[in-house]
PDB file of C-alpha atoms in Angstrom:
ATOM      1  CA  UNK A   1      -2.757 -44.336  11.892  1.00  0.00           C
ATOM      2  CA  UNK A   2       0.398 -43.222  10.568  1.00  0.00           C
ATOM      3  CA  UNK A   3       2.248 -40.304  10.249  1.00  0.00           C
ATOM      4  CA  UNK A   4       4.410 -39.197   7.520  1.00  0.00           C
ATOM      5  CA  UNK A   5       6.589 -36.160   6.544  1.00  0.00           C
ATOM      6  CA  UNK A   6       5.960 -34.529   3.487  1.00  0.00           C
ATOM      7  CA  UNK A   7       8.054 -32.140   1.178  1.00  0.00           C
ATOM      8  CA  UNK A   8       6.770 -29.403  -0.318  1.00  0.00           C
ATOM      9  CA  UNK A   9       8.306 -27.338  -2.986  1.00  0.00           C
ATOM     10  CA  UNK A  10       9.383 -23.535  -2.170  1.00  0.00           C
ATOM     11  CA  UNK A  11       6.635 -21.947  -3.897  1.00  0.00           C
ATOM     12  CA  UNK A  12       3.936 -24.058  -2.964  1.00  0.00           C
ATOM     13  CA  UNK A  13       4.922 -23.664   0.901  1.00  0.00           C
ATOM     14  CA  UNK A  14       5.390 -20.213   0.285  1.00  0.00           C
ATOM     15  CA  UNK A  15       1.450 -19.726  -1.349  1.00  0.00           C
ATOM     16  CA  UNK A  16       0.385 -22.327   1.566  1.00  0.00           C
ATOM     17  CA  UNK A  17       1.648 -19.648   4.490  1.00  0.00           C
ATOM     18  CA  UNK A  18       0.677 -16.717   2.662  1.00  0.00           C
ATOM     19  CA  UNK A  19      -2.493 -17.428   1.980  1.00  0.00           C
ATOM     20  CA  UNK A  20      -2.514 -18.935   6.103  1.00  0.00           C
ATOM     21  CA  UNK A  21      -1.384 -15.355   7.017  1.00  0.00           C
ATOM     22  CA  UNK A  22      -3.539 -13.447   4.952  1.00  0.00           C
ATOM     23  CA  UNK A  23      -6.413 -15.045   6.417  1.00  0.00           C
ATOM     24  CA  UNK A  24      -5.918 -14.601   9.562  1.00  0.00           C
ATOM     25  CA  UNK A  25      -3.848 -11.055   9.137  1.00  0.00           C
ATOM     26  CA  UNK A  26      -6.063  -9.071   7.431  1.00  0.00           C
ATOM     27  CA  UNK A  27      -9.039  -8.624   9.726  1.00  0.00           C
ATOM     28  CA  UNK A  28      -6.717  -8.519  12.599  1.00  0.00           C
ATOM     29  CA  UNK A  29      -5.147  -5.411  11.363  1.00  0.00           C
ATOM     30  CA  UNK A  30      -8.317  -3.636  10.345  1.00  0.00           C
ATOM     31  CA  UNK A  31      -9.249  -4.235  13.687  1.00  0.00           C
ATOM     32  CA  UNK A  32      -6.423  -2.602  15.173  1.00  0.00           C
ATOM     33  CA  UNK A  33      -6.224   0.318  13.031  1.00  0.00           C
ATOM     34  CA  UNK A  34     -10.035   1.095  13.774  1.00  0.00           C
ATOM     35  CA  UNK A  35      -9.166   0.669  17.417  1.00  0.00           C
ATOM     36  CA  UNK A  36      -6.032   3.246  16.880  1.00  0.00           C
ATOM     37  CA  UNK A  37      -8.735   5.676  15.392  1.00  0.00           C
ATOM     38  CA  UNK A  38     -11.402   5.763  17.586  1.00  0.00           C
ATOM     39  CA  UNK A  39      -8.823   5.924  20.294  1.00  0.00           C
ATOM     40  CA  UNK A  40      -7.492   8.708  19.117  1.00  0.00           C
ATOM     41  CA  UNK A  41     -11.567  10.129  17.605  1.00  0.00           C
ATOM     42  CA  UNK A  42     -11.666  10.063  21.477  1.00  0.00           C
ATOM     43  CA  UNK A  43      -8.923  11.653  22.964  1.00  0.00           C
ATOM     44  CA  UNK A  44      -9.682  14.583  20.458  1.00  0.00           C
ATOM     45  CA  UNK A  45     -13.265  14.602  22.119  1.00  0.00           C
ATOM     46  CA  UNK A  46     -11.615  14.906  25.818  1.00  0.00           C
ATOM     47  CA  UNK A  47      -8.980  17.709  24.256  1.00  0.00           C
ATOM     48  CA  UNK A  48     -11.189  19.834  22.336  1.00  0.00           C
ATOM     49  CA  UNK A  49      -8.780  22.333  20.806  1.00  0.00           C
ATOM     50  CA  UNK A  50      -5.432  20.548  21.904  1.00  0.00           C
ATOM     51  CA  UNK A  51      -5.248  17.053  20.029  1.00  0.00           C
ATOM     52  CA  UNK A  52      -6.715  17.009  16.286  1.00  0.00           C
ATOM     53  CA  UNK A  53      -9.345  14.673  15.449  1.00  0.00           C
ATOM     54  CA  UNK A  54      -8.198  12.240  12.747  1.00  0.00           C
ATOM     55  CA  UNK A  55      -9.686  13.879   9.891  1.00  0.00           C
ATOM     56  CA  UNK A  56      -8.058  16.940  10.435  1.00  0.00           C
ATOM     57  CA  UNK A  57      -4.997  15.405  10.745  1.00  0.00           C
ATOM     58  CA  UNK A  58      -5.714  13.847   7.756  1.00  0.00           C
ATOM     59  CA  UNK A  59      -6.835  17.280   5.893  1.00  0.00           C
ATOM     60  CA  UNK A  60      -3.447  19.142   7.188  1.00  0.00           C
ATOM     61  CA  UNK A  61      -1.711  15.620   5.616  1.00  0.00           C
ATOM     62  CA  UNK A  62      -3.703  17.021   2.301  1.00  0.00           C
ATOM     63  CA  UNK A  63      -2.563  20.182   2.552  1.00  0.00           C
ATOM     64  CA  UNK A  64       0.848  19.502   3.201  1.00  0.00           C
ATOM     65  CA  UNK A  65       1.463  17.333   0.271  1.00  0.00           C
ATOM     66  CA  UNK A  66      -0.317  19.375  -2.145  1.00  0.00           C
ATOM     67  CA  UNK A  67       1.339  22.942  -1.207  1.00  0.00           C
ATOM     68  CA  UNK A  68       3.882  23.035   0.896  1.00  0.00           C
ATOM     69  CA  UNK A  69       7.501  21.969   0.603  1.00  0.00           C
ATOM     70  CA  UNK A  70       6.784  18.016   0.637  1.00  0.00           C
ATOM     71  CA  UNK A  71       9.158  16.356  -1.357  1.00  0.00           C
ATOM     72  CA  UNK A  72      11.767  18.322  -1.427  1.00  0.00           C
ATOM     73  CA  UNK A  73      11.839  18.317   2.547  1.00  0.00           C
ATOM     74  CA  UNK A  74      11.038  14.408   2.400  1.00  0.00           C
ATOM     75  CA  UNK A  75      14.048  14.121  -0.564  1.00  0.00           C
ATOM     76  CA  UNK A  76      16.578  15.325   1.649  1.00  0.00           C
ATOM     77  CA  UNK A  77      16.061  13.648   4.669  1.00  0.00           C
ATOM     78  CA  UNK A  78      15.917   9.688   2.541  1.00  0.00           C
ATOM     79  CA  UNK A  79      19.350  11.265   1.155  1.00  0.00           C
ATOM     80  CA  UNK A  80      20.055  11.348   4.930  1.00  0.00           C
ATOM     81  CA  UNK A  81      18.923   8.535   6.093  1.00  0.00           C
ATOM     82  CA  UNK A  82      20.237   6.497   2.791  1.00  0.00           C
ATOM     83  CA  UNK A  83      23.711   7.742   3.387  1.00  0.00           C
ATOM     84  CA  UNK A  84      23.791   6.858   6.968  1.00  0.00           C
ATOM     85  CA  UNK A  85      22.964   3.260   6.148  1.00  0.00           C
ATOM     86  CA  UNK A  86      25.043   2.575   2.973  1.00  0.00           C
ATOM     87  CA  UNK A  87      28.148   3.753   5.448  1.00  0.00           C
ATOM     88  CA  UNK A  88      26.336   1.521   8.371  1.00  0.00           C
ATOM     89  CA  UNK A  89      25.568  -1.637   6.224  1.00  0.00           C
ATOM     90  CA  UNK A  90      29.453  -1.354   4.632  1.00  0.00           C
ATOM     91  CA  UNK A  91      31.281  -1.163   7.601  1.00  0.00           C
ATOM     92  CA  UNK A  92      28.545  -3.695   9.623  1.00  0.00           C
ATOM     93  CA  UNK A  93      29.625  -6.297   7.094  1.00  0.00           C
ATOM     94  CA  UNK A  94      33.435  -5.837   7.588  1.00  0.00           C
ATOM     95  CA  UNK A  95      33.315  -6.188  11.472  1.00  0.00           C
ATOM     96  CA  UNK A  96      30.667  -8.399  11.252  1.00  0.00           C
ATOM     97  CA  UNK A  97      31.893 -10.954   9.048  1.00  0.00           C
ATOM     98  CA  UNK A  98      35.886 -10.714  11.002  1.00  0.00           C
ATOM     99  CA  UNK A  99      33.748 -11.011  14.023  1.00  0.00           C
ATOM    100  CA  UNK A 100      32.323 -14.139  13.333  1.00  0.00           C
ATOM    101  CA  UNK A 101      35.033 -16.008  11.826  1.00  0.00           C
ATOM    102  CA  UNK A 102      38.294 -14.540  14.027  1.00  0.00           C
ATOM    103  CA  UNK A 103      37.946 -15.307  17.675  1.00  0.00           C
ATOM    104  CA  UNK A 104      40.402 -12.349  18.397  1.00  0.00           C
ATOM    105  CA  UNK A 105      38.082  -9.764  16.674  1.00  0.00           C
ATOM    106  CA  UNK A 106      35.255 -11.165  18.520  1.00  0.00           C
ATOM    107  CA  UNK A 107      36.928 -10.875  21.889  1.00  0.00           C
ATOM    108  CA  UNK A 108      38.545  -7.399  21.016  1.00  0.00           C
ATOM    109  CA  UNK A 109      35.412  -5.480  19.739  1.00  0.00           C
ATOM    110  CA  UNK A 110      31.909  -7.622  21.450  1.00  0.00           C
ATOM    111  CA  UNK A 111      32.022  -5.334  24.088  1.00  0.00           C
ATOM    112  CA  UNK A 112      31.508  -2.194  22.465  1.00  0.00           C
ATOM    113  CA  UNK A 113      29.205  -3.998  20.202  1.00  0.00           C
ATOM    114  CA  UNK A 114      27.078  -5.118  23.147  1.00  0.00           C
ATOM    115  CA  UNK A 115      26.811  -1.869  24.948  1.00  0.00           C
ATOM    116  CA  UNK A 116      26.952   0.215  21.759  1.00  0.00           C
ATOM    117  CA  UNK A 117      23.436  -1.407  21.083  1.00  0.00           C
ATOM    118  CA  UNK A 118      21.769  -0.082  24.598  1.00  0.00           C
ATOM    119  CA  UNK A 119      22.577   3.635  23.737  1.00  0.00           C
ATOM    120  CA  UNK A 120      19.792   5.547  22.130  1.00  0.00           C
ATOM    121  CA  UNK A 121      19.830   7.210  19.196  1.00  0.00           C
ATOM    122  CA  UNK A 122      18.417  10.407  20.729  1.00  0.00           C
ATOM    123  CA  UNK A 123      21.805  10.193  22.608  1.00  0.00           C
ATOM    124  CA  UNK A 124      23.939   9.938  19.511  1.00  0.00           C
ATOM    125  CA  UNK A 125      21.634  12.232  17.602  1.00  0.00           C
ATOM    126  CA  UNK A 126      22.373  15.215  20.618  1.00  0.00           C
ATOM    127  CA  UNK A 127      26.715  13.770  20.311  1.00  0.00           C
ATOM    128  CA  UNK A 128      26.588  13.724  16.679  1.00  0.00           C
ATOM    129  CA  UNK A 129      24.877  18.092  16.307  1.00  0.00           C
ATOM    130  CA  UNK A 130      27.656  18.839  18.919  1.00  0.00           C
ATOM    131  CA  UNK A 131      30.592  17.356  17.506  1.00  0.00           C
ATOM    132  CA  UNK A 132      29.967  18.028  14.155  1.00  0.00           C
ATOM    133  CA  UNK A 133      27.861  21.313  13.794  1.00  0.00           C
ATOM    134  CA  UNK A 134      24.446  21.309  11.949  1.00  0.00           C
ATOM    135  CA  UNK A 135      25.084  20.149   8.616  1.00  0.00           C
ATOM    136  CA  UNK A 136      24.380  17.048   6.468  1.00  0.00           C
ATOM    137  CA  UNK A 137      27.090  15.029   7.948  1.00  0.00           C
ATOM    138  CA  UNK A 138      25.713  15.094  11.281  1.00  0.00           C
ATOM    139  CA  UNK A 139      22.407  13.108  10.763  1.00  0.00           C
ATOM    140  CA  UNK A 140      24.950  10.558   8.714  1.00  0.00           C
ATOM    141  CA  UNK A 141      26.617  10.038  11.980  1.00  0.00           C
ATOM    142  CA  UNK A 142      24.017   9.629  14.114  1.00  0.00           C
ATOM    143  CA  UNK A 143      22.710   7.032  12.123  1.00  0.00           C
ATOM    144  CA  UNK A 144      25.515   5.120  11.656  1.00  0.00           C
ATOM    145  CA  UNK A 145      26.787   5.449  15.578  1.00  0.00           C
ATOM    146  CA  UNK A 146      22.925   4.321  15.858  1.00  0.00           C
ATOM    147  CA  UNK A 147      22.436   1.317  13.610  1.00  0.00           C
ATOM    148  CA  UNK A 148      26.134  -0.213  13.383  1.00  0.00           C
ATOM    149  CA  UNK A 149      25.792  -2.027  16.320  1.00  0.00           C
ATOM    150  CA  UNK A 150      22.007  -3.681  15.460  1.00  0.00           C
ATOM    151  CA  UNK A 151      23.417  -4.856  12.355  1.00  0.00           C
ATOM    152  CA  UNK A 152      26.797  -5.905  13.483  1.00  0.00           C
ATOM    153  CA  UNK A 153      24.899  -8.293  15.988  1.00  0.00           C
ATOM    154  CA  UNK A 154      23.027  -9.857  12.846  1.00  0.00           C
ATOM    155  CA  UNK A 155      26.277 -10.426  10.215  1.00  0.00           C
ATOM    156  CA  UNK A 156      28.322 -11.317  13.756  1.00  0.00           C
ATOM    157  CA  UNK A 157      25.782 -14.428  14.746  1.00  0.00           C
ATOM    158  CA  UNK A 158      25.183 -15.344  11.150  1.00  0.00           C
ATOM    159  CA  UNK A 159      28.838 -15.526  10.320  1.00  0.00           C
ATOM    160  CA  UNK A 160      29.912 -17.269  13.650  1.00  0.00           C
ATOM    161  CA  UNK A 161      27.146 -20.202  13.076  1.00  0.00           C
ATOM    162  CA  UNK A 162      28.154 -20.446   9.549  1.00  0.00           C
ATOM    163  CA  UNK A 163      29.206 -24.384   9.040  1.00  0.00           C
ATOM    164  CA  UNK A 164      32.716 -24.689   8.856  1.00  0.00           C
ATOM    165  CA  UNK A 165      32.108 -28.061   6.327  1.00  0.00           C
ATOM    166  CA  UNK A 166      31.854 -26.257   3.114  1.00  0.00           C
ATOM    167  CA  UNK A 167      34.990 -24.271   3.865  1.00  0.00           C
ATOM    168  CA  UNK A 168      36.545 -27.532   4.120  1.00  0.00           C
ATOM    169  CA  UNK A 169      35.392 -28.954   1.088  1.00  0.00           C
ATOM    170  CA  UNK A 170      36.915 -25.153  -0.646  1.00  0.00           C
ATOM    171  CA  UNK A 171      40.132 -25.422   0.902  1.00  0.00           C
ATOM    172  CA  UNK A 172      40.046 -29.421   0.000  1.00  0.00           C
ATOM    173  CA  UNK A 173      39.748 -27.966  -3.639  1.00  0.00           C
ATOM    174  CA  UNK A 174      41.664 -25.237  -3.430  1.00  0.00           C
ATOM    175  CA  UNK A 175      39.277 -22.130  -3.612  1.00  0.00           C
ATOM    176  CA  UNK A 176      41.176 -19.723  -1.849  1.00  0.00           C
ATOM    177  CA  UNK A 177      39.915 -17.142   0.610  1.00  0.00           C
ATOM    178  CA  UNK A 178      38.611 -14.629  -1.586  1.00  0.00           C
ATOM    179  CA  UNK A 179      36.884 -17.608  -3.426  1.00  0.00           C
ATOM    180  CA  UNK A 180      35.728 -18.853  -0.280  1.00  0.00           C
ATOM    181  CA  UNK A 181      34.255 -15.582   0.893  1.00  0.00           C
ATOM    182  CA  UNK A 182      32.927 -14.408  -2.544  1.00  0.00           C
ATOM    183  CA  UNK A 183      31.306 -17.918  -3.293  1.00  0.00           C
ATOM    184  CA  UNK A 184      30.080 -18.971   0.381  1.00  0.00           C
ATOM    185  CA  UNK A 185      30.343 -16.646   3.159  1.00  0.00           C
ATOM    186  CA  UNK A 186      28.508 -13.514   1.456  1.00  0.00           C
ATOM    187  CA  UNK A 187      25.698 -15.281  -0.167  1.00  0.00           C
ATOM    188  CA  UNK A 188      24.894 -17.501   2.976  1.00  0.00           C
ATOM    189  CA  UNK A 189      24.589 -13.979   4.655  1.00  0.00           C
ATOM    190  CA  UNK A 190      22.161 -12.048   2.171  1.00  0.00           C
ATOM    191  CA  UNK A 191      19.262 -12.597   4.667  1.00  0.00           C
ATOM    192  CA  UNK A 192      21.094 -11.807   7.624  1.00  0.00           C
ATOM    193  CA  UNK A 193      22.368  -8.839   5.824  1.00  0.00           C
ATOM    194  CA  UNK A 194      18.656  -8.054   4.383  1.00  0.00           C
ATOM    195  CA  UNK A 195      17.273  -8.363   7.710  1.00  0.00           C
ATOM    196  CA  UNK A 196      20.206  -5.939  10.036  1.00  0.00           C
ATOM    197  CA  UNK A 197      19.528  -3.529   7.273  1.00  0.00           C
ATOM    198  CA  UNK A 198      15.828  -3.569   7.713  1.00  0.00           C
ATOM    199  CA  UNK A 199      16.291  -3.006  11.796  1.00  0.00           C
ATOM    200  CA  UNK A 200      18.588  -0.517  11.228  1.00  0.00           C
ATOM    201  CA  UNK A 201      16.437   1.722   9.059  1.00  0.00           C
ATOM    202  CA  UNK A 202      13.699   1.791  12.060  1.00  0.00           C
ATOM    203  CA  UNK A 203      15.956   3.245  13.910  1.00  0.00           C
ATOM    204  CA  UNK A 204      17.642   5.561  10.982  1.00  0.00           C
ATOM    205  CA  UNK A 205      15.106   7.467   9.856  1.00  0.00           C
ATOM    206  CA  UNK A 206      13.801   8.440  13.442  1.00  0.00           C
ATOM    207  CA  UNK A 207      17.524   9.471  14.645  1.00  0.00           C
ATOM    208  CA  UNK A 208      17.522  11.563  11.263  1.00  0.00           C
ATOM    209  CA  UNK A 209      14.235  13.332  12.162  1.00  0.00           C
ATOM    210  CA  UNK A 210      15.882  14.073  15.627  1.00  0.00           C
ATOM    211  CA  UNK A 211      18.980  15.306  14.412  1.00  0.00           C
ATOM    212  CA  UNK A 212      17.030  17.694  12.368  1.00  0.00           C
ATOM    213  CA  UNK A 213      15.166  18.839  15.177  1.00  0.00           C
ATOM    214  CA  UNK A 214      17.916  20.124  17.074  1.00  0.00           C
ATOM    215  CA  UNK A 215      18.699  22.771  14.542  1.00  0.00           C
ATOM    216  CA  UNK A 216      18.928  21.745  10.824  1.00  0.00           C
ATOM    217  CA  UNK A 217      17.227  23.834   8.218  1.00  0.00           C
ATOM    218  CA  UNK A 218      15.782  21.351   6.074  1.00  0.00           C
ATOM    219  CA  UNK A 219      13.848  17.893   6.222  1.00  0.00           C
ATOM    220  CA  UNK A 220      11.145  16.578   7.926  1.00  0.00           C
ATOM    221  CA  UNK A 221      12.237  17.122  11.276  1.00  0.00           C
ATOM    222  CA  UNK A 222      12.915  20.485  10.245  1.00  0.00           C
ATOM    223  CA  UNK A 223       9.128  21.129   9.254  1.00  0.00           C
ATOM    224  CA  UNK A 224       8.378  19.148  12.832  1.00  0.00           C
ATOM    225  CA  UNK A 225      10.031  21.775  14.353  1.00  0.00           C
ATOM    226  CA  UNK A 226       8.807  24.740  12.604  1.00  0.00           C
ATOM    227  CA  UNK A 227       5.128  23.683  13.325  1.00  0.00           C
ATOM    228  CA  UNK A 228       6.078  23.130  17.014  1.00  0.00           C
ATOM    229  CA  UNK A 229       7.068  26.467  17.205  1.00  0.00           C
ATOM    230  CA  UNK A 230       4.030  27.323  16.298  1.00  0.00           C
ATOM    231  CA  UNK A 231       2.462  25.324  18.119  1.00  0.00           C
ATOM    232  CA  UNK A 232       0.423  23.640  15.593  1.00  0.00           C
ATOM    233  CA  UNK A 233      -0.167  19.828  16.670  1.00  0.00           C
ATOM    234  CA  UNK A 234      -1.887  18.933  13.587  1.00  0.00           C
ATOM    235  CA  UNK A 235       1.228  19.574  11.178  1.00  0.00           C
ATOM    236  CA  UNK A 236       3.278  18.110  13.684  1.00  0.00           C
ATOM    237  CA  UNK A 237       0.869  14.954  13.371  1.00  0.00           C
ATOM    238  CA  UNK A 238       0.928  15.100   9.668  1.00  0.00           C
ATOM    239  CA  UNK A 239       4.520  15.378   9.044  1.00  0.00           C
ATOM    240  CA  UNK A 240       5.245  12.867  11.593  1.00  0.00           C
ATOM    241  CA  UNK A 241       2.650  10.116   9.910  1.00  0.00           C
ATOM    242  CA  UNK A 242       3.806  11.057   6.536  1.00  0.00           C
ATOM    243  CA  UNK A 243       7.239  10.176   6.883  1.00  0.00           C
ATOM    244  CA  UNK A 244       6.378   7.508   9.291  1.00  0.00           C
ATOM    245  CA  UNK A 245       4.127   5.850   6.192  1.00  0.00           C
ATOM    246  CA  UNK A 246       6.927   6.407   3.597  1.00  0.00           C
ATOM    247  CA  UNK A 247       9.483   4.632   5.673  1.00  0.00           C
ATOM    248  CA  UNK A 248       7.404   1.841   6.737  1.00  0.00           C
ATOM    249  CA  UNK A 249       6.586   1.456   2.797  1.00  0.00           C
ATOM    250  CA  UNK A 250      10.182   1.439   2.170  1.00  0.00           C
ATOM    251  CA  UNK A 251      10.779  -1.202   5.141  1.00  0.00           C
ATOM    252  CA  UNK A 252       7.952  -3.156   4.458  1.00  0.00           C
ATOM    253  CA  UNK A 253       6.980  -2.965   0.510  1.00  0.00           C
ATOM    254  CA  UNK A 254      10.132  -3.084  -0.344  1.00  0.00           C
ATOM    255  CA  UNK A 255      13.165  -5.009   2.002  1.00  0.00           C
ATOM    256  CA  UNK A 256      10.052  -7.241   3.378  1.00  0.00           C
ATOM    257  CA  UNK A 257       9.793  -8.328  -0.328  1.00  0.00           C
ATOM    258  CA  UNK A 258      13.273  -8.584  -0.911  1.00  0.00           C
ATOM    259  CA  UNK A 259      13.224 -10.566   2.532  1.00  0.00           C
ATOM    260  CA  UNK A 260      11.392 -13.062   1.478  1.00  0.00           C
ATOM    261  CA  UNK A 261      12.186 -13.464  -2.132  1.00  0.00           C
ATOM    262  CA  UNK A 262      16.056 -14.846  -0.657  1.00  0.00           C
ATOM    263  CA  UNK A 263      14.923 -17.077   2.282  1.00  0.00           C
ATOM    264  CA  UNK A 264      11.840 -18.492   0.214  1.00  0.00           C
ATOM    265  CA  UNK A 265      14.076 -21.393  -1.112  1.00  0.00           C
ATOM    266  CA  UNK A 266      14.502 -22.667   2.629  1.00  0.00           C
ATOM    267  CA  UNK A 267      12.517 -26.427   2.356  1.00  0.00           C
ATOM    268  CA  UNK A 268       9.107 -26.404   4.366  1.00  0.00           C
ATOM    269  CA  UNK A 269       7.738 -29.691   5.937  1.00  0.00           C
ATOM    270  CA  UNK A 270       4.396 -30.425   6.918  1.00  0.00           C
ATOM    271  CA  UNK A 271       3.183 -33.296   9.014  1.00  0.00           C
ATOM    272  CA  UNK A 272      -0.135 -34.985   7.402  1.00  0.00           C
ATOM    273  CA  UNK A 273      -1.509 -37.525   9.224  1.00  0.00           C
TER     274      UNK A 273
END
């Protein structure tokens, strides 16, 4: 018996996995989103009164879409969390990229890059209301004291393992450094890039809805806390999943596909016997 190597084109690896995944993922999911349900089908049993059942979480959802001040509450808090992260992503691929290739930078800021990444973002959301006041700005700063760090860490290990070959070749031919990070260093970090921005926004989005909790008048954290007040745990529910669905969407439907469309061109191997 032997045992050979073979090649396989991008696209043909890529169909090969999904279809592997979709198998396999599908059912597993369904399974664990009944499971979620009836969980929670049961808890609203034991808490008659306290915790909704799903379908009337699902009928305040309804309701919520249809009358009350949906998208306009949903529009300004993606303006929030959108701002946050342009700001973030910028500034992430500055230090990021002078972290990885300057040993000096590196020493001089891994620190507070480290332990920047251990605070929570309820921590910076409380900081960020305090220092600046309740406005717009202050949900932009919480995100960005929030996710700057996560996607630091990505560029800062992607740009430090970069291969210091094709520079060589550059200088060889005399691309200078503009040319050499234009031309090599940025696109090599498009998926690192892609994939900081992506953990980033998990956190965004929730340090935006906290920030808006604490005393903003608008957004969906704003509408959180206006049905807590009440003390109406079905809105709270329904405002909570709707933005939770929109952002995954975004995180998932979206990135995820622009994710994979720039690291689908990495060679696949598969061992046939």
């Amino acid at each position: 018996m032997t045992t050979t190597v073979e090649s396989r084109t991008p696209a043909a690896a890529a169909a090969s996995n999904r279809r592997r995944r979709d198998a396999g993922g599908i059912w597993v999911r369904a399974m664990a989103a009944v499971s979620v349900l009836l969980a929670w089908w049961l808890t609203s049993l034991a808490f008659t009164g306290v915790v909704p059942s799903p379908l009337v979480t699902l009928e305040r959802l309804w309701h919520i879409v249809r009358y009350e001040a949906f998208v306009s509450s949903v529009a300004v808090t993606l303006g929030r969390v959108g701002a946050g992260m342009a700001i973030t992503v910028l500034v992430a691929v500055i230090v990021g990229i002078a972290m990885g290739r300057n040993r000096i930078v590196e020493l001089f800021l891994d620190t507070f890059v480290l332990i920047g990444r251990t605070i929570p973002g309820l921590v910076w959301a409380l900081v960020a209301v305090m220092v600046v006041g309740l406005n717009n700005s202050a949900p932009v700063v919480a995100v960005f004291l929030t996710a700057t760090p996560l996607v630091v860490l990505q560029i800062w290990e992607a740009a430090k393992a970069e291969s210091r070959d094709l520079f060589d070749m550059a200088k060889v031919f005399e691309v200078g450094r503009a040319g050499r990070l234009r031309h090599i260093l940025l696109p090599s970090l498009v998926p690192s890039i892609v994939a900081g921005t992506k953990l980033g926004l998990t956190l965004a989005w929730q340090v935006v809805v906290l920030a808006e909790l604490f005393g903003l008048g608008s957004g969906v954290g704003y509408q959180i806390h206006e049905n807590f007040s009440n003390f109406d745990i079905a809105g709270v529910l329904a405002w909570t999943l709707s933005f939770a669905l929109i952002m995954a969407f975004i995180e998932y439907g979206v990135i995820g596909r622009v994710q994979a469309r720039l690291v689908r061109w990495r060679p696949a191997t598969e061992l046939k016997s």
